[in-house]
Amino acid sequence: MLASWICIFALATFVLAIPTRRELPQVITKCTVPNTAALTFVSKCRDGSGPLQTFKKDDGPYIYLKNVSDTLSAAGATGTFFFNGQNYDCIYTRESVDGAAYAYSKGHQIGSHTWSHGHLTTLDKTQLVSEFSRTEDALKKILGVVPAFTRCPYGEYNDLVRQVAYERGQTLVNWDFDSGDSVGKTPEESNNLYDDVASEHPSTLLALNHEVYGKPVLQ
């Protein structure tokens, strides 16, 4: 009888010891609203009628941020800018602070592109928390907001990255079309890529662009 109780106790302990599967956040890879074009821009720090349009930029804030913000506003479009903390420049420089505050004041959405634009899948949990939290802290200090969305550098993520994002209340955002600006495409070549994809009449588009390359931005 005693042996049976010991066996039951041991089995119960084993069952309780099995870790439960952790929840992982959604990874957005395409627009979910029909007839929506989301042109996403990564923004880096340096070392009405018709279809709804939302523009997203990566890798800033950088010197072209105000130009991009004004262009979007003039077209009646809103943008989402994914900011790094330390990449092309430091997010705490006066120019970066002013640019981020300007874009936010114009009604554009601000997201995180992590602190240093590193390869997140090579980092451990402590390092990942630092990448997320330092950018969150900076945006909270500068704008008074905490980002709800993060774009992983290079589009790279694994379950650990997703878990850290979930624990920090973040949703990850990738893309389904690359303008090619980050690999040297000229404005004309990028426009041709857009023309090609537009000719296919997609219901939605979630495009990757960068705010830090002057010629594509200014043209």
mmCIF file of C-alpha atoms in Angstrom:
data_model
loop_
_atom_site.group_PDB
_atom_site.id
_atom_site.type_symbol
_atom_site.label_atom_id
_atom_site.label_comp_id
_atom_site.label_asym_id
_atom_site.label_seq_id
_atom_site.Cartn_x
_atom_site.Cartn_y
_atom_site.Cartn_z
ATOM 1 C CA MET A 1 0.000 0.000 0.000
ATOM 2 C CA LEU A 2 2.789 2.397 0.950
ATOM 3 C CA ALA A 3 4.596 1.549 -2.269
ATOM 4 C CA SER A 4 1.477 2.418 -4.264
ATOM 5 C CA TRP A 5 1.204 5.832 -2.596
ATOM 6 C CA ILE A 6 4.901 6.484 -3.250
ATOM 7 C CA CYS A 7 4.378 5.570 -6.905
ATOM 8 C CA ILE A 8 1.333 7.865 -7.227
ATOM 9 C CA PHE A 9 3.176 10.726 -5.514
ATOM 10 C CA ALA A 10 6.182 10.302 -7.794
ATOM 11 C CA LEU A 11 3.965 10.257 -10.881
ATOM 12 C CA ALA A 12 2.131 13.389 -9.767
ATOM 13 C CA THR A 13 5.428 15.139 -9.118
ATOM 14 C CA PHE A 14 6.644 14.152 -12.589
ATOM 15 C CA VAL A 15 3.487 15.481 -14.241
ATOM 16 C CA LEU A 16 3.709 18.778 -12.364
ATOM 17 C CA ALA A 17 7.355 19.090 -13.352
ATOM 18 C CA ILE A 18 6.570 18.970 -17.075
ATOM 19 C CA PRO A 19 6.851 22.570 -18.293
ATOM 20 C CA THR A 20 3.763 23.988 -19.907
ATOM 21 C CA ARG A 21 4.104 25.312 -23.442
ATOM 22 C CA ARG A 22 4.696 29.038 -23.336
ATOM 23 C CA GLU A 23 2.506 31.287 -25.433
ATOM 24 C CA LEU A 24 4.154 32.913 -28.419
ATOM 25 C CA PRO A 25 3.057 36.204 -29.957
ATOM 26 C CA GLN A 26 1.625 36.639 -33.403
ATOM 27 C CA VAL A 27 4.075 37.463 -36.174
ATOM 28 C CA ILE A 28 2.459 39.778 -38.697
ATOM 29 C CA THR A 29 3.701 39.003 -42.203
ATOM 30 C CA LYS A 30 0.924 40.523 -44.312
ATOM 31 C CA CYS A 31 -1.867 43.062 -44.073
ATOM 32 C CA THR A 32 -5.166 41.630 -42.923
ATOM 33 C CA VAL A 33 -7.394 44.438 -44.221
ATOM 34 C CA PRO A 34 -8.223 44.102 -47.940
ATOM 35 C CA ASN A 35 -7.066 46.888 -50.270
ATOM 36 C CA THR A 36 -4.405 48.004 -47.808
ATOM 37 C CA ALA A 37 -0.822 48.870 -48.690
ATOM 38 C CA ALA A 38 1.520 49.044 -45.718
ATOM 39 C CA LEU A 39 4.895 50.415 -46.784
ATOM 40 C CA THR A 40 7.017 49.807 -43.725
ATOM 41 C CA PHE A 41 10.176 51.783 -43.090
ATOM 42 C CA VAL A 42 12.940 50.890 -40.699
ATOM 43 C CA SER A 43 14.387 53.975 -39.067
ATOM 44 C CA LYS A 44 17.953 53.718 -37.793
ATOM 45 C CA CYS A 45 20.164 55.757 -35.533
ATOM 46 C CA ARG A 46 23.598 56.288 -37.118
ATOM 47 C CA ASP A 47 26.927 53.578 -35.066
ATOM 48 C CA GLY A 48 -9.782 59.259 -46.705
ATOM 49 C CA SER A 49 -11.283 57.792 -49.898
ATOM 50 C CA GLY A 50 -9.759 54.927 -51.765
ATOM 51 C CA PRO A 51 -7.580 52.191 -50.291
ATOM 52 C CA LEU A 52 -6.173 52.752 -46.831
ATOM 53 C CA GLN A 53 -2.400 53.304 -46.973
ATOM 54 C CA THR A 54 -0.080 52.840 -44.028
ATOM 55 C CA PHE A 55 3.650 53.326 -44.518
ATOM 56 C CA LYS A 56 6.274 51.724 -42.316
ATOM 57 C CA LYS A 57 9.973 52.653 -42.236
ATOM 58 C CA ASP A 58 12.918 50.992 -40.518
ATOM 59 C CA ASP A 59 16.315 51.850 -39.021
ATOM 60 C CA GLY A 60 15.957 55.449 -37.771
ATOM 61 C CA PRO A 61 15.406 57.962 -36.440
ATOM 62 C CA TYR A 62 17.752 59.569 -38.953
ATOM 63 C CA ILE A 63 18.209 62.850 -40.837
ATOM 64 C CA TYR A 64 15.535 62.087 -43.449
ATOM 65 C CA LEU A 65 12.794 61.334 -40.937
ATOM 66 C CA LYS A 66 11.077 64.722 -41.188
ATOM 67 C CA ASN A 67 11.133 64.546 -45.001
ATOM 68 C CA VAL A 68 9.428 61.164 -44.943
ATOM 69 C CA SER A 69 6.931 62.268 -42.311
ATOM 70 C CA ASP A 70 5.978 65.385 -44.296
ATOM 71 C CA THR A 71 5.657 63.424 -47.549
ATOM 72 C CA LEU A 72 3.311 60.910 -45.949
ATOM 73 C CA SER A 73 1.251 63.606 -44.255
ATOM 74 C CA ALA A 74 0.921 65.550 -47.524
ATOM 75 C CA ALA A 75 -0.438 62.396 -49.171
ATOM 76 C CA GLY A 76 -2.937 61.865 -46.370
ATOM 77 C CA ALA A 77 -1.162 58.707 -45.252
ATOM 78 C CA THR A 78 0.078 57.608 -41.856
ATOM 79 C CA GLY A 79 3.325 55.766 -41.290
ATOM 80 C CA THR A 80 4.832 53.334 -38.848
ATOM 81 C CA PHE A 81 8.486 53.976 -38.053
ATOM 82 C CA PHE A 82 10.529 51.197 -36.416
ATOM 83 C CA PHE A 83 13.350 52.820 -34.452
ATOM 84 C CA ASN A 84 16.713 51.457 -33.333
ATOM 85 C CA GLY A 85 18.440 52.694 -30.212
ATOM 86 C CA GLN A 86 22.034 52.606 -31.427
ATOM 87 C CA ASN A 87 22.714 51.867 -35.070
ATOM 88 C CA TYR A 88 23.414 54.734 -37.452
ATOM 89 C CA ASP A 89 23.409 57.114 -34.511
ATOM 90 C CA CYS A 90 22.139 57.193 -30.930
ATOM 91 C CA ILE A 91 18.424 57.716 -30.376
ATOM 92 C CA TYR A 92 19.223 60.166 -27.564
ATOM 93 C CA THR A 93 20.978 62.699 -29.800
ATOM 94 C CA ARG A 94 19.082 65.976 -30.151
ATOM 95 C CA GLU A 95 18.489 65.397 -33.865
ATOM 96 C CA SER A 96 17.096 61.900 -33.271
ATOM 97 C CA VAL A 97 14.907 63.037 -30.377
ATOM 98 C CA ASP A 98 13.528 65.940 -32.419
ATOM 99 C CA GLY A 99 12.878 63.715 -35.434
ATOM 100 C CA ALA A 100 11.096 61.028 -33.432
ATOM 101 C CA ALA A 101 8.983 63.612 -31.598
ATOM 102 C CA TYR A 102 8.126 65.321 -34.889
ATOM 103 C CA ALA A 103 6.934 62.108 -36.562
ATOM 104 C CA TYR A 104 4.910 61.122 -33.513
ATOM 105 C CA SER A 105 3.321 64.587 -33.291
ATOM 106 C CA LYS A 106 2.138 64.200 -36.895
ATOM 107 C CA GLY A 107 0.145 61.105 -35.992
ATOM 108 C CA HIS A 108 2.555 58.450 -37.209
ATOM 109 C CA GLN A 109 2.952 55.226 -35.247
ATOM 110 C CA ILE A 110 6.257 54.394 -33.583
ATOM 111 C CA GLY A 111 7.550 50.836 -33.203
ATOM 112 C CA SER A 112 10.780 49.207 -32.052
ATOM 113 C CA HIS A 113 13.529 47.791 -34.258
ATOM 114 C CA THR A 114 15.485 46.731 -31.134
ATOM 115 C CA TRP A 115 18.476 48.542 -29.690
ATOM 116 C CA SER A 116 21.510 47.602 -31.778
ATOM 117 C CA HIS A 117 20.118 45.912 -34.922
ATOM 118 C CA GLY A 118 21.788 42.642 -33.979
ATOM 119 C CA HIS A 119 21.023 39.094 -35.078
ATOM 120 C CA LEU A 120 18.442 38.238 -32.414
ATOM 121 C CA THR A 121 18.530 34.486 -33.024
ATOM 122 C CA THR A 122 22.148 34.405 -31.798
ATOM 123 C CA LEU A 123 21.340 36.036 -28.438
ATOM 124 C CA ASP A 124 20.385 34.505 -25.102
ATOM 125 C CA LYS A 125 17.372 35.636 -23.105
ATOM 126 C CA THR A 126 19.230 38.224 -21.040
ATOM 127 C CA GLN A 127 20.642 39.814 -24.180
ATOM 128 C CA LEU A 128 17.252 39.770 -25.885
ATOM 129 C CA VAL A 129 15.571 41.452 -22.919
ATOM 130 C CA SER A 130 18.219 44.170 -23.129
ATOM 131 C CA GLU A 131 17.598 44.674 -26.866
ATOM 132 C CA PHE A 132 13.863 45.090 -26.275
ATOM 133 C CA SER A 133 13.885 46.970 -22.986
ATOM 134 C CA ARG A 134 16.496 49.605 -23.842
ATOM 135 C CA THR A 135 14.550 50.671 -26.912
ATOM 136 C CA GLU A 136 11.275 50.655 -24.964
ATOM 137 C CA ASP A 137 12.855 52.780 -22.235
ATOM 138 C CA ALA A 138 14.187 55.274 -24.789
ATOM 139 C CA LEU A 139 10.830 55.687 -26.513
ATOM 140 C CA LYS A 140 9.084 56.077 -23.181
ATOM 141 C CA LYS A 141 11.531 58.802 -22.130
ATOM 142 C CA ILE A 142 11.400 60.606 -25.480
ATOM 143 C CA LEU A 143 7.740 60.195 -26.457
ATOM 144 C CA GLY A 144 6.005 58.935 -23.327
ATOM 145 C CA VAL A 145 4.875 55.749 -25.093
ATOM 146 C CA VAL A 146 5.865 52.088 -25.085
ATOM 147 C CA PRO A 147 5.822 50.423 -28.515
ATOM 148 C CA ALA A 148 3.326 47.656 -29.195
ATOM 149 C CA PHE A 149 5.138 46.382 -32.304
ATOM 150 C CA THR A 150 8.709 45.277 -32.990
ATOM 151 C CA ARG A 151 10.365 44.522 -36.283
ATOM 152 C CA CYS A 152 13.223 42.054 -35.864
ATOM 153 C CA PRO A 153 16.429 43.081 -37.659
ATOM 154 C CA TYR A 154 16.887 41.099 -40.882
ATOM 155 C CA GLY A 155 13.456 39.572 -40.243
ATOM 156 C CA GLU A 156 15.137 36.974 -38.031
ATOM 157 C CA TYR A 157 13.352 35.432 -35.059
ATOM 158 C CA ASN A 158 12.979 32.110 -33.269
ATOM 159 C CA ASP A 159 10.784 30.843 -30.440
ATOM 160 C CA LEU A 160 12.964 32.507 -27.787
ATOM 161 C CA VAL A 161 12.687 35.872 -29.553
ATOM 162 C CA ARG A 162 8.919 35.408 -29.795
ATOM 163 C CA GLN A 163 8.724 34.446 -26.120
ATOM 164 C CA VAL A 164 10.619 37.537 -24.972
ATOM 165 C CA ALA A 165 8.416 39.665 -27.218
ATOM 166 C CA TYR A 166 5.306 38.083 -25.693
ATOM 167 C CA GLU A 167 6.522 38.700 -22.163
ATOM 168 C CA ARG A 168 7.048 42.365 -23.058
ATOM 169 C CA GLY A 169 3.647 42.760 -24.700
ATOM 170 C CA GLN A 170 5.104 43.041 -28.193
ATOM 171 C CA THR A 171 3.772 41.839 -31.560
ATOM 172 C CA LEU A 172 6.415 41.080 -34.190
ATOM 173 C CA VAL A 173 6.051 42.533 -37.692
ATOM 174 C CA ASN A 174 7.818 41.319 -40.856
ATOM 175 C CA TRP A 175 6.992 41.964 -44.517
ATOM 176 C CA ASP A 176 5.921 40.235 -47.725
ATOM 177 C CA PHE A 177 7.650 42.598 -50.191
ATOM 178 C CA ASP A 178 11.137 44.148 -50.110
ATOM 179 C CA SER A 179 11.779 47.411 -51.971
ATOM 180 C CA GLY A 180 15.476 46.521 -52.144
ATOM 181 C CA ASP A 181 16.669 49.911 -50.904
ATOM 182 C CA SER A 182 18.887 48.352 -48.240
ATOM 183 C CA VAL A 183 20.813 46.296 -50.812
ATOM 184 C CA GLY A 184 21.538 49.160 -53.169
ATOM 185 C CA LYS A 185 18.495 49.303 -55.428
ATOM 186 C CA THR A 186 18.146 52.692 -57.086
ATOM 187 C CA PRO A 187 14.854 54.576 -56.780
ATOM 188 C CA GLU A 188 14.080 53.578 -60.369
ATOM 189 C CA GLU A 189 14.743 49.899 -59.619
ATOM 190 C CA SER A 190 12.597 50.026 -56.495
ATOM 191 C CA ASN A 191 9.802 51.692 -58.444
ATOM 192 C CA ASN A 192 10.016 48.928 -61.030
ATOM 193 C CA LEU A 193 9.685 46.336 -58.293
ATOM 194 C CA TYR A 194 6.594 48.122 -57.008
ATOM 195 C CA ASP A 195 5.176 48.280 -60.536
ATOM 196 C CA ASP A 196 5.771 44.552 -60.952
ATOM 197 C CA VAL A 197 3.986 43.615 -57.745
ATOM 198 C CA ALA A 198 1.173 46.107 -58.442
ATOM 199 C CA SER A 199 0.606 44.492 -61.835
ATOM 200 C CA GLU A 200 -0.283 41.303 -60.001
ATOM 201 C CA HIS A 201 -3.133 43.181 -58.261
ATOM 202 C CA PRO A 202 -2.493 41.848 -54.751
ATOM 203 C CA SER A 203 -5.255 42.363 -52.206
ATOM 204 C CA THR A 204 -2.718 43.669 -49.681
ATOM 205 C CA LEU A 205 0.937 44.615 -49.509
ATOM 206 C CA LEU A 206 3.295 44.813 -46.531
ATOM 207 C CA ALA A 207 6.463 46.346 -47.934
ATOM 208 C CA LEU A 208 9.892 46.897 -46.399
ATOM 209 C CA ASN A 209 11.614 50.264 -46.861
ATOM 210 C CA HIS A 210 14.318 52.167 -45.004
ATOM 211 C CA GLU A 211 14.354 55.766 -43.880
ATOM 212 C CA VAL A 212 18.152 56.053 -43.786
ATOM 213 C CA TYR A 213 19.066 55.903 -47.463
ATOM 214 C CA GLY A 214 18.896 59.445 -48.800
ATOM 215 C CA LYS A 215 18.400 58.984 -52.539
ATOM 216 C CA PRO A 216 15.417 56.584 -52.321
ATOM 217 C CA VAL A 217 13.850 58.678 -49.561
ATOM 218 C CA LEU A 218 14.269 62.033 -51.289
ATOM 219 C CA GLN A 219 13.049 60.764 -54.659
#
